[in-house]
Amino acid sequence: MKILINGIGGRMGAEVKKMVLDGYRSSTLCAGVDINEVNIGEAPVYTSWADVKETPDCIIDFSHHTATEALLKYAVEHNIPTVVATTGHDERESALIVDAAKKIPVFHSANMSLGIALLCELAKTTAKTFPDANIEIIEKHHNRKLDAPSGTALLLAREIQKIREKAFFTFGRQGQAKRMEDEIGIHAIRMGNIVGEHEVIVGTDTQTITLKHEAHSRSLFAEGAIAAADFIKDKPAGLYDMYSMIN
């Protein structure tokens, strides 16, 4: 499976590169794309999609959400399955992902961890079991992360919202106001070198359930992204996610 990594010069791009060079899931590195000039030795790296000469079996994107349009334009034009692992997309960029999935297989997840997919399922089950409980989400990441709250925190909140249709999100909390009945509080912490922690707290007047996932290494997300590439490389056009792969 020949892989092209978009954002190969970044922290996560480097993690994917390392795992691909180790042959994880029989993957090989055919090229990279990065806005900065990067020389990795093992494969060519381009600063423009127009210069790419190789034909990968799949693209793995760990770049920046503003690069989504150019990425998907190239992928659709060349009919290449694409794993979009970047977060922070606005409404327009999200719509581009949905539109591209009508033409090629696109795997999109705010988090590439199977553990997070399980956390989502547990959170939904808990919210359903305790319909009157208060729910808060706390996410922690390193001090270099740009988007807040994290895409994974939003993913968790939206999955819970499927169980609680009236739920709305409160980002942080301040002032002199009582907590609303249907709100889901979402809180972001940025400090040090935290890889990623997500905690869902479900509390009633009599008990509290805490569900937590902690990433110990960024290689966790690289594994998931390569597994996703392997999953969609022969799939028909469509939008796939972690639940598609698990099921």
PDB file of C-alpha atoms in Angstrom:
ATOM      1  CA  MET A   1       0.000   0.000   0.000  1.00  0.00           C
ATOM      2  CA  LYS A   2       1.714   3.165  -1.238  1.00  0.00           C
ATOM      3  CA  ILE A   3       1.087   6.154   1.039  1.00  0.00           C
ATOM      4  CA  LEU A   4       1.417   9.879   0.376  1.00  0.00           C
ATOM      5  CA  ILE A   5       1.532  11.950   3.575  1.00  0.00           C
ATOM      6  CA  ASN A   6       0.182  15.507   3.486  1.00  0.00           C
ATOM      7  CA  GLY A   7       1.849  17.537   6.230  1.00  0.00           C
ATOM      8  CA  ILE A   8       4.791  15.176   6.379  1.00  0.00           C
ATOM      9  CA  GLY A   9       6.965  17.820   8.045  1.00  0.00           C
ATOM     10  CA  GLY A  10       4.652  18.205  11.037  1.00  0.00           C
ATOM     11  CA  ARG A  11       4.621  16.298  14.328  1.00  0.00           C
ATOM     12  CA  MET A  12       1.920  13.845  13.297  1.00  0.00           C
ATOM     13  CA  GLY A  13       3.189  13.619   9.736  1.00  0.00           C
ATOM     14  CA  ALA A  14       6.535  12.525  11.143  1.00  0.00           C
ATOM     15  CA  GLU A  15       4.834   9.867  13.284  1.00  0.00           C
ATOM     16  CA  VAL A  16       2.997   8.466  10.261  1.00  0.00           C
ATOM     17  CA  LYS A  17       6.195   8.569   8.199  1.00  0.00           C
ATOM     18  CA  LYS A  18       8.096   6.604  10.841  1.00  0.00           C
ATOM     19  CA  MET A  19       5.421   3.916  11.027  1.00  0.00           C
ATOM     20  CA  VAL A  20       5.080   3.667   7.235  1.00  0.00           C
ATOM     21  CA  LEU A  21       8.851   3.330   6.841  1.00  0.00           C
ATOM     22  CA  ASP A  22       8.656   0.480   9.353  1.00  0.00           C
ATOM     23  CA  GLY A  23       6.161  -1.213   7.008  1.00  0.00           C
ATOM     24  CA  TYR A  24       3.116  -1.087   9.295  1.00  0.00           C
ATOM     25  CA  ARG A  25       0.237  -2.877   7.535  1.00  0.00           C
ATOM     26  CA  SER A  26       2.515  -3.465   4.528  1.00  0.00           C
ATOM     27  CA  SER A  27       2.623   0.275   3.829  1.00  0.00           C
ATOM     28  CA  THR A  28       5.348   2.064   1.886  1.00  0.00           C
ATOM     29  CA  LEU A  29       6.078   5.770   1.536  1.00  0.00           C
ATOM     30  CA  CYS A  30       5.877   7.057  -2.017  1.00  0.00           C
ATOM     31  CA  ALA A  31       5.860  10.845  -1.407  1.00  0.00           C
ATOM     32  CA  GLY A  32       5.003  13.696   0.891  1.00  0.00           C
ATOM     33  CA  VAL A  33       3.483  17.151   0.581  1.00  0.00           C
ATOM     34  CA  ASP A  34       4.233  20.041   2.927  1.00  0.00           C
ATOM     35  CA  ILE A  35       4.001  23.823   2.692  1.00  0.00           C
ATOM     36  CA  ASN A  36       7.577  23.963   3.942  1.00  0.00           C
ATOM     37  CA  GLU A  37      10.545  22.532   2.101  1.00  0.00           C
ATOM     38  CA  VAL A  38      11.303  19.207   3.774  1.00  0.00           C
ATOM     39  CA  ASN A  39      14.094  16.801   2.874  1.00  0.00           C
ATOM     40  CA  ILE A  40      13.528  13.353   4.355  1.00  0.00           C
ATOM     41  CA  GLY A  41      15.732  11.281   2.056  1.00  0.00           C
ATOM     42  CA  GLU A  42      13.438   8.259   1.790  1.00  0.00           C
ATOM     43  CA  ALA A  43      10.921   9.856  -0.616  1.00  0.00           C
ATOM     44  CA  PRO A  44      10.351  13.130  -2.482  1.00  0.00           C
ATOM     45  CA  VAL A  45       8.480  15.909  -0.675  1.00  0.00           C
ATOM     46  CA  TYR A  46       6.628  18.562  -2.678  1.00  0.00           C
ATOM     47  CA  THR A  47       5.404  22.009  -1.665  1.00  0.00           C
ATOM     48  CA  SER A  48       2.718  21.995  -4.372  1.00  0.00           C
ATOM     49  CA  TRP A  49       0.237  19.323  -5.438  1.00  0.00           C
ATOM     50  CA  ALA A  50       0.872  20.316  -9.052  1.00  0.00           C
ATOM     51  CA  ASP A  51       4.397  18.898  -8.775  1.00  0.00           C
ATOM     52  CA  VAL A  52       3.463  15.452  -7.433  1.00  0.00           C
ATOM     53  CA  LYS A  53       4.481  12.704  -9.886  1.00  0.00           C
ATOM     54  CA  GLU A  54       3.774   9.575  -7.830  1.00  0.00           C
ATOM     55  CA  THR A  55       0.442   7.706  -7.727  1.00  0.00           C
ATOM     56  CA  PRO A  56      -0.319   6.631  -4.158  1.00  0.00           C
ATOM     57  CA  ASP A  57      -2.901   4.066  -3.135  1.00  0.00           C
ATOM     58  CA  CYS A  58      -4.053   6.445  -0.408  1.00  0.00           C
ATOM     59  CA  ILE A  59      -3.352   9.916   0.980  1.00  0.00           C
ATOM     60  CA  ILE A  60      -3.077  10.479   4.738  1.00  0.00           C
ATOM     61  CA  ASP A  61      -3.610  14.097   5.753  1.00  0.00           C
ATOM     62  CA  PHE A  62      -2.170  15.461   8.987  1.00  0.00           C
ATOM     63  CA  SER A  63      -1.628  19.047   7.863  1.00  0.00           C
ATOM     64  CA  HIS A  64      -3.881  22.046   8.590  1.00  0.00           C
ATOM     65  CA  HIS A  65      -7.585  22.498   7.943  1.00  0.00           C
ATOM     66  CA  THR A  66      -6.896  25.387   5.532  1.00  0.00           C
ATOM     67  CA  ALA A  67      -5.122  22.891   3.246  1.00  0.00           C
ATOM     68  CA  THR A  68      -8.277  20.796   2.841  1.00  0.00           C
ATOM     69  CA  GLU A  69      -9.510  22.361  -0.393  1.00  0.00           C
ATOM     70  CA  ALA A  70      -6.257  21.821  -2.337  1.00  0.00           C
ATOM     71  CA  LEU A  71      -5.883  18.312  -0.889  1.00  0.00           C
ATOM     72  CA  LEU A  72      -9.374  17.179  -1.891  1.00  0.00           C
ATOM     73  CA  LYS A  73      -9.163  18.820  -5.301  1.00  0.00           C
ATOM     74  CA  TYR A  74      -6.060  16.743  -6.070  1.00  0.00           C
ATOM     75  CA  ALA A  75      -7.518  13.569  -4.568  1.00  0.00           C
ATOM     76  CA  VAL A  76     -10.759  13.832  -6.562  1.00  0.00           C
ATOM     77  CA  GLU A  77      -8.984  14.702  -9.810  1.00  0.00           C
ATOM     78  CA  HIS A  78      -6.709  11.650  -9.445  1.00  0.00           C
ATOM     79  CA  ASN A  79      -9.308   9.353  -7.845  1.00  0.00           C
ATOM     80  CA  ILE A  80      -7.216   8.658  -4.741  1.00  0.00           C
ATOM     81  CA  PRO A  81      -8.782   7.460  -1.443  1.00  0.00           C
ATOM     82  CA  THR A  82      -8.019   9.960   1.301  1.00  0.00           C
ATOM     83  CA  VAL A  83      -7.797   9.868   5.097  1.00  0.00           C
ATOM     84  CA  VAL A  84      -8.496  13.324   6.534  1.00  0.00           C
ATOM     85  CA  ALA A  85      -7.083  13.246  10.064  1.00  0.00           C
ATOM     86  CA  THR A  86      -6.723  17.013  10.431  1.00  0.00           C
ATOM     87  CA  THR A  87      -9.085  18.842  12.813  1.00  0.00           C
ATOM     88  CA  GLY A  88     -10.475  22.364  13.129  1.00  0.00           C
ATOM     89  CA  HIS A  89     -12.472  22.466   9.872  1.00  0.00           C
ATOM     90  CA  ASP A  90     -15.004  25.259   9.441  1.00  0.00           C
ATOM     91  CA  GLU A  91     -18.431  24.697   7.843  1.00  0.00           C
ATOM     92  CA  ARG A  92     -17.192  25.301   4.313  1.00  0.00           C
ATOM     93  CA  GLU A  93     -14.266  22.893   4.679  1.00  0.00           C
ATOM     94  CA  SER A  94     -16.522  20.269   6.238  1.00  0.00           C
ATOM     95  CA  ALA A  95     -18.857  20.619   3.270  1.00  0.00           C
ATOM     96  CA  LEU A  96     -15.900  20.067   0.910  1.00  0.00           C
ATOM     97  CA  ILE A  97     -15.169  16.780   2.684  1.00  0.00           C
ATOM     98  CA  VAL A  98     -18.775  15.627   2.290  1.00  0.00           C
ATOM     99  CA  ASP A  99     -18.803  16.639  -1.374  1.00  0.00           C
ATOM    100  CA  ALA A 100     -15.505  14.849  -2.128  1.00  0.00           C
ATOM    101  CA  ALA A 101     -16.887  11.677  -0.528  1.00  0.00           C
ATOM    102  CA  LYS A 102     -19.502  11.550  -3.290  1.00  0.00           C
ATOM    103  CA  LYS A 103     -16.676  10.937  -5.759  1.00  0.00           C
ATOM    104  CA  ILE A 104     -13.943   9.093  -3.821  1.00  0.00           C
ATOM    105  CA  PRO A 105     -13.668   7.147  -0.560  1.00  0.00           C
ATOM    106  CA  VAL A 106     -12.906   9.630   2.245  1.00  0.00           C
ATOM    107  CA  PHE A 107     -12.166   8.593   5.818  1.00  0.00           C
ATOM    108  CA  HIS A 108     -12.745  11.477   8.201  1.00  0.00           C
ATOM    109  CA  SER A 109     -12.475  11.361  11.961  1.00  0.00           C
ATOM    110  CA  ALA A 110     -11.701  13.994  14.558  1.00  0.00           C
ATOM    111  CA  ASN A 111      -9.670  11.336  16.340  1.00  0.00           C
ATOM    112  CA  MET A 112      -7.901   8.334  14.877  1.00  0.00           C
ATOM    113  CA  SER A 113      -8.031   6.290  18.075  1.00  0.00           C
ATOM    114  CA  LEU A 114     -10.156   3.147  18.389  1.00  0.00           C
ATOM    115  CA  GLY A 115     -10.243   3.918  22.110  1.00  0.00           C
ATOM    116  CA  ILE A 116     -11.984   7.235  21.440  1.00  0.00           C
ATOM    117  CA  ALA A 117     -14.572   5.460  19.312  1.00  0.00           C
ATOM    118  CA  LEU A 118     -15.222   3.189  22.288  1.00  0.00           C
ATOM    119  CA  LEU A 119     -15.379   6.211  24.617  1.00  0.00           C
ATOM    120  CA  CYS A 120     -18.071   7.731  22.387  1.00  0.00           C
ATOM    121  CA  GLU A 121     -20.156   4.569  22.642  1.00  0.00           C
ATOM    122  CA  LEU A 122     -19.751   4.407  26.422  1.00  0.00           C
ATOM    123  CA  ALA A 123     -20.651   8.094  26.755  1.00  0.00           C
ATOM    124  CA  LYS A 124     -23.839   7.621  24.729  1.00  0.00           C
ATOM    125  CA  THR A 125     -24.829   4.567  26.759  1.00  0.00           C
ATOM    126  CA  THR A 126     -24.253   6.447  30.025  1.00  0.00           C
ATOM    127  CA  ALA A 127     -26.190   9.510  28.842  1.00  0.00           C
ATOM    128  CA  LYS A 128     -29.102   7.258  27.872  1.00  0.00           C
ATOM    129  CA  THR A 129     -28.999   5.367  31.168  1.00  0.00           C
ATOM    130  CA  PHE A 130     -29.022   8.614  33.195  1.00  0.00           C
ATOM    131  CA  PRO A 131     -31.298  10.942  31.178  1.00  0.00           C
ATOM    132  CA  ASP A 132     -31.391  13.665  33.861  1.00  0.00           C
ATOM    133  CA  ALA A 133     -27.664  13.722  34.643  1.00  0.00           C
ATOM    134  CA  ASN A 134     -25.419  16.722  34.036  1.00  0.00           C
ATOM    135  CA  ILE A 135     -22.676  16.119  31.471  1.00  0.00           C
ATOM    136  CA  GLU A 136     -19.325  17.885  31.225  1.00  0.00           C
ATOM    137  CA  ILE A 137     -16.411  17.212  28.869  1.00  0.00           C
ATOM    138  CA  ILE A 138     -12.831  18.157  29.729  1.00  0.00           C
ATOM    139  CA  GLU A 139     -10.049  17.903  27.151  1.00  0.00           C
ATOM    140  CA  LYS A 140      -6.328  18.461  27.699  1.00  0.00           C
ATOM    141  CA  HIS A 141      -3.648  18.959  25.059  1.00  0.00           C
ATOM    142  CA  HIS A 142      -0.143  20.333  24.639  1.00  0.00           C
ATOM    143  CA  ASN A 143       0.441  24.076  24.565  1.00  0.00           C
ATOM    144  CA  ARG A 144       1.049  24.143  20.799  1.00  0.00           C
ATOM    145  CA  LYS A 145      -2.410  22.935  19.754  1.00  0.00           C
ATOM    146  CA  LEU A 146      -4.241  25.600  17.774  1.00  0.00           C
ATOM    147  CA  ASP A 147      -7.926  24.665  17.863  1.00  0.00           C
ATOM    148  CA  ALA A 148     -10.023  24.702  21.027  1.00  0.00           C
ATOM    149  CA  PRO A 149     -12.040  22.840  21.956  1.00  0.00           C
ATOM    150  CA  SER A 150     -10.471  19.820  20.312  1.00  0.00           C
ATOM    151  CA  GLY A 151     -12.198  18.095  17.438  1.00  0.00           C
ATOM    152  CA  THR A 152     -12.467  15.020  19.630  1.00  0.00           C
ATOM    153  CA  ALA A 153     -14.278  16.927  22.400  1.00  0.00           C
ATOM    154  CA  LEU A 154     -16.768  18.164  19.795  1.00  0.00           C
ATOM    155  CA  LEU A 155     -17.087  14.635  18.430  1.00  0.00           C
ATOM    156  CA  LEU A 156     -17.957  13.347  21.910  1.00  0.00           C
ATOM    157  CA  ALA A 157     -20.466  16.142  22.471  1.00  0.00           C
ATOM    158  CA  ARG A 158     -22.170  15.576  19.121  1.00  0.00           C
ATOM    159  CA  GLU A 159     -22.413  11.840  19.726  1.00  0.00           C
ATOM    160  CA  ILE A 160     -24.051  12.493  23.109  1.00  0.00           C
ATOM    161  CA  GLN A 161     -26.363  14.987  21.399  1.00  0.00           C
ATOM    162  CA  LYS A 162     -27.724  12.102  19.335  1.00  0.00           C
ATOM    163  CA  ILE A 163     -29.098  10.714  22.596  1.00  0.00           C
ATOM    164  CA  ARG A 164     -30.115  14.108  23.980  1.00  0.00           C
ATOM    165  CA  GLU A 165     -31.618  16.004  21.079  1.00  0.00           C
ATOM    166  CA  LYS A 166     -32.276  19.165  23.125  1.00  0.00           C
ATOM    167  CA  ALA A 167     -28.687  19.386  24.335  1.00  0.00           C
ATOM    168  CA  PHE A 168     -26.613  22.459  23.511  1.00  0.00           C
ATOM    169  CA  PHE A 169     -22.955  23.205  24.134  1.00  0.00           C
ATOM    170  CA  THR A 170     -21.418  25.682  26.588  1.00  0.00           C
ATOM    171  CA  PHE A 171     -17.745  26.407  25.979  1.00  0.00           C
ATOM    172  CA  GLY A 172     -16.137  27.213  29.312  1.00  0.00           C
ATOM    173  CA  ARG A 173     -18.198  28.915  31.989  1.00  0.00           C
ATOM    174  CA  GLN A 174     -18.164  32.323  33.649  1.00  0.00           C
ATOM    175  CA  GLY A 175     -20.490  34.928  35.126  1.00  0.00           C
ATOM    176  CA  GLN A 176     -23.462  34.676  37.484  1.00  0.00           C
ATOM    177  CA  ALA A 177     -25.737  32.140  35.819  1.00  0.00           C
ATOM    178  CA  LYS A 178     -27.179  28.830  36.925  1.00  0.00           C
ATOM    179  CA  ARG A 179     -26.271  25.768  34.894  1.00  0.00           C
ATOM    180  CA  MET A 180     -28.950  25.074  32.269  1.00  0.00           C
ATOM    181  CA  GLU A 181     -30.696  21.719  32.282  1.00  0.00           C
ATOM    182  CA  ASP A 182     -29.776  20.625  28.757  1.00  0.00           C
ATOM    183  CA  GLU A 183     -26.292  22.049  28.437  1.00  0.00           C
ATOM    184  CA  ILE A 184     -23.127  20.031  27.855  1.00  0.00           C
ATOM    185  CA  GLY A 185     -20.128  21.888  29.211  1.00  0.00           C
ATOM    186  CA  ILE A 186     -16.925  21.647  27.183  1.00  0.00           C
ATOM    187  CA  HIS A 187     -13.628  22.796  28.680  1.00  0.00           C
ATOM    188  CA  ALA A 188     -10.178  23.026  27.053  1.00  0.00           C
ATOM    189  CA  ILE A 189      -6.840  22.891  28.866  1.00  0.00           C
ATOM    190  CA  ARG A 190      -3.561  23.695  27.081  1.00  0.00           C
ATOM    191  CA  MET A 191      -0.300  23.003  28.860  1.00  0.00           C
ATOM    192  CA  GLY A 192       3.070  21.323  28.582  1.00  0.00           C
ATOM    193  CA  ASN A 193       3.401  18.330  26.288  1.00  0.00           C
ATOM    194  CA  ILE A 194       0.114  16.512  26.934  1.00  0.00           C
ATOM    195  CA  VAL A 195      -0.575  14.214  23.969  1.00  0.00           C
ATOM    196  CA  GLY A 196      -4.316  14.127  24.513  1.00  0.00           C
ATOM    197  CA  GLU A 197      -6.772  13.445  27.318  1.00  0.00           C
ATOM    198  CA  HIS A 198     -10.563  13.398  27.056  1.00  0.00           C
ATOM    199  CA  GLU A 199     -12.859  12.995  30.026  1.00  0.00           C
ATOM    200  CA  VAL A 200     -16.647  12.732  30.052  1.00  0.00           C
ATOM    201  CA  ILE A 201     -18.217  13.326  33.453  1.00  0.00           C
ATOM    202  CA  VAL A 202     -21.833  12.305  33.963  1.00  0.00           C
ATOM    203  CA  GLY A 203     -23.246  13.337  37.331  1.00  0.00           C
ATOM    204  CA  THR A 204     -26.554  13.051  39.178  1.00  0.00           C
ATOM    205  CA  ASP A 205     -27.466  14.138  42.710  1.00  0.00           C
ATOM    206  CA  THR A 206     -26.484  10.688  43.974  1.00  0.00           C
ATOM    207  CA  GLN A 207     -23.543   9.520  41.869  1.00  0.00           C
ATOM    208  CA  THR A 208     -20.915  10.427  39.291  1.00  0.00           C
ATOM    209  CA  ILE A 209     -19.623   8.363  36.372  1.00  0.00           C
ATOM    210  CA  THR A 210     -16.287   9.403  34.873  1.00  0.00           C
ATOM    211  CA  LEU A 211     -15.164   8.069  31.501  1.00  0.00           C
ATOM    212  CA  LYS A 212     -11.632   8.887  30.397  1.00  0.00           C
ATOM    213  CA  HIS A 213      -9.297   8.197  27.522  1.00  0.00           C
ATOM    214  CA  GLU A 214      -5.630   9.140  27.659  1.00  0.00           C
ATOM    215  CA  ALA A 215      -3.233   8.947  24.722  1.00  0.00           C
ATOM    216  CA  HIS A 216       0.298   8.026  25.804  1.00  0.00           C
ATOM    217  CA  SER A 217       1.977   8.438  22.418  1.00  0.00           C
ATOM    218  CA  ARG A 218       1.195  10.130  19.106  1.00  0.00           C
ATOM    219  CA  SER A 219       1.969   6.834  17.403  1.00  0.00           C
ATOM    220  CA  LEU A 220      -1.525   5.806  18.521  1.00  0.00           C
ATOM    221  CA  PHE A 221      -3.019   8.201  15.967  1.00  0.00           C
ATOM    222  CA  ALA A 222      -0.542   7.192  13.271  1.00  0.00           C
ATOM    223  CA  GLU A 223      -1.580   3.554  13.717  1.00  0.00           C
ATOM    224  CA  GLY A 224      -5.225   4.506  13.360  1.00  0.00           C
ATOM    225  CA  ALA A 225      -4.618   6.625  10.256  1.00  0.00           C
ATOM    226  CA  ILE A 226      -2.693   3.846   8.476  1.00  0.00           C
ATOM    227  CA  ALA A 227      -5.361   1.325   9.469  1.00  0.00           C
ATOM    228  CA  ALA A 228      -7.971   3.701   8.025  1.00  0.00           C
ATOM    229  CA  ALA A 229      -6.001   3.964   4.770  1.00  0.00           C
ATOM    230  CA  ASP A 230      -5.846   0.179   4.553  1.00  0.00           C
ATOM    231  CA  PHE A 231      -9.593   0.048   5.235  1.00  0.00           C
ATOM    232  CA  ILE A 232     -10.712   2.481   2.493  1.00  0.00           C
ATOM    233  CA  LYS A 233      -8.149   1.856  -0.245  1.00  0.00           C
ATOM    234  CA  ASP A 234     -10.457  -0.550  -2.102  1.00  0.00           C
ATOM    235  CA  LYS A 235     -13.794   0.891  -0.952  1.00  0.00           C
ATOM    236  CA  PRO A 236     -16.333   2.639  -3.195  1.00  0.00           C
ATOM    237  CA  ALA A 237     -16.890   6.392  -2.915  1.00  0.00           C
ATOM    238  CA  GLY A 238     -18.376   7.386   0.424  1.00  0.00           C
ATOM    239  CA  LEU A 239     -17.702   9.008   3.776  1.00  0.00           C
ATOM    240  CA  TYR A 240     -16.200   6.596   6.319  1.00  0.00           C
ATOM    241  CA  ASP A 241     -15.233   6.969   9.978  1.00  0.00           C
ATOM    242  CA  MET A 242     -13.998   4.959  12.960  1.00  0.00           C
ATOM    243  CA  TYR A 243     -17.410   3.385  13.442  1.00  0.00           C
ATOM    244  CA  SER A 244     -17.379   2.181   9.833  1.00  0.00           C
ATOM    245  CA  MET A 245     -14.049   0.473  10.438  1.00  0.00           C
ATOM    246  CA  ILE A 246     -15.034  -1.018  13.793  1.00  0.00           C
ATOM    247  CA  ASN A 247     -18.313  -2.386  12.489  1.00  0.00           C
TER     248      ASN A 247
END
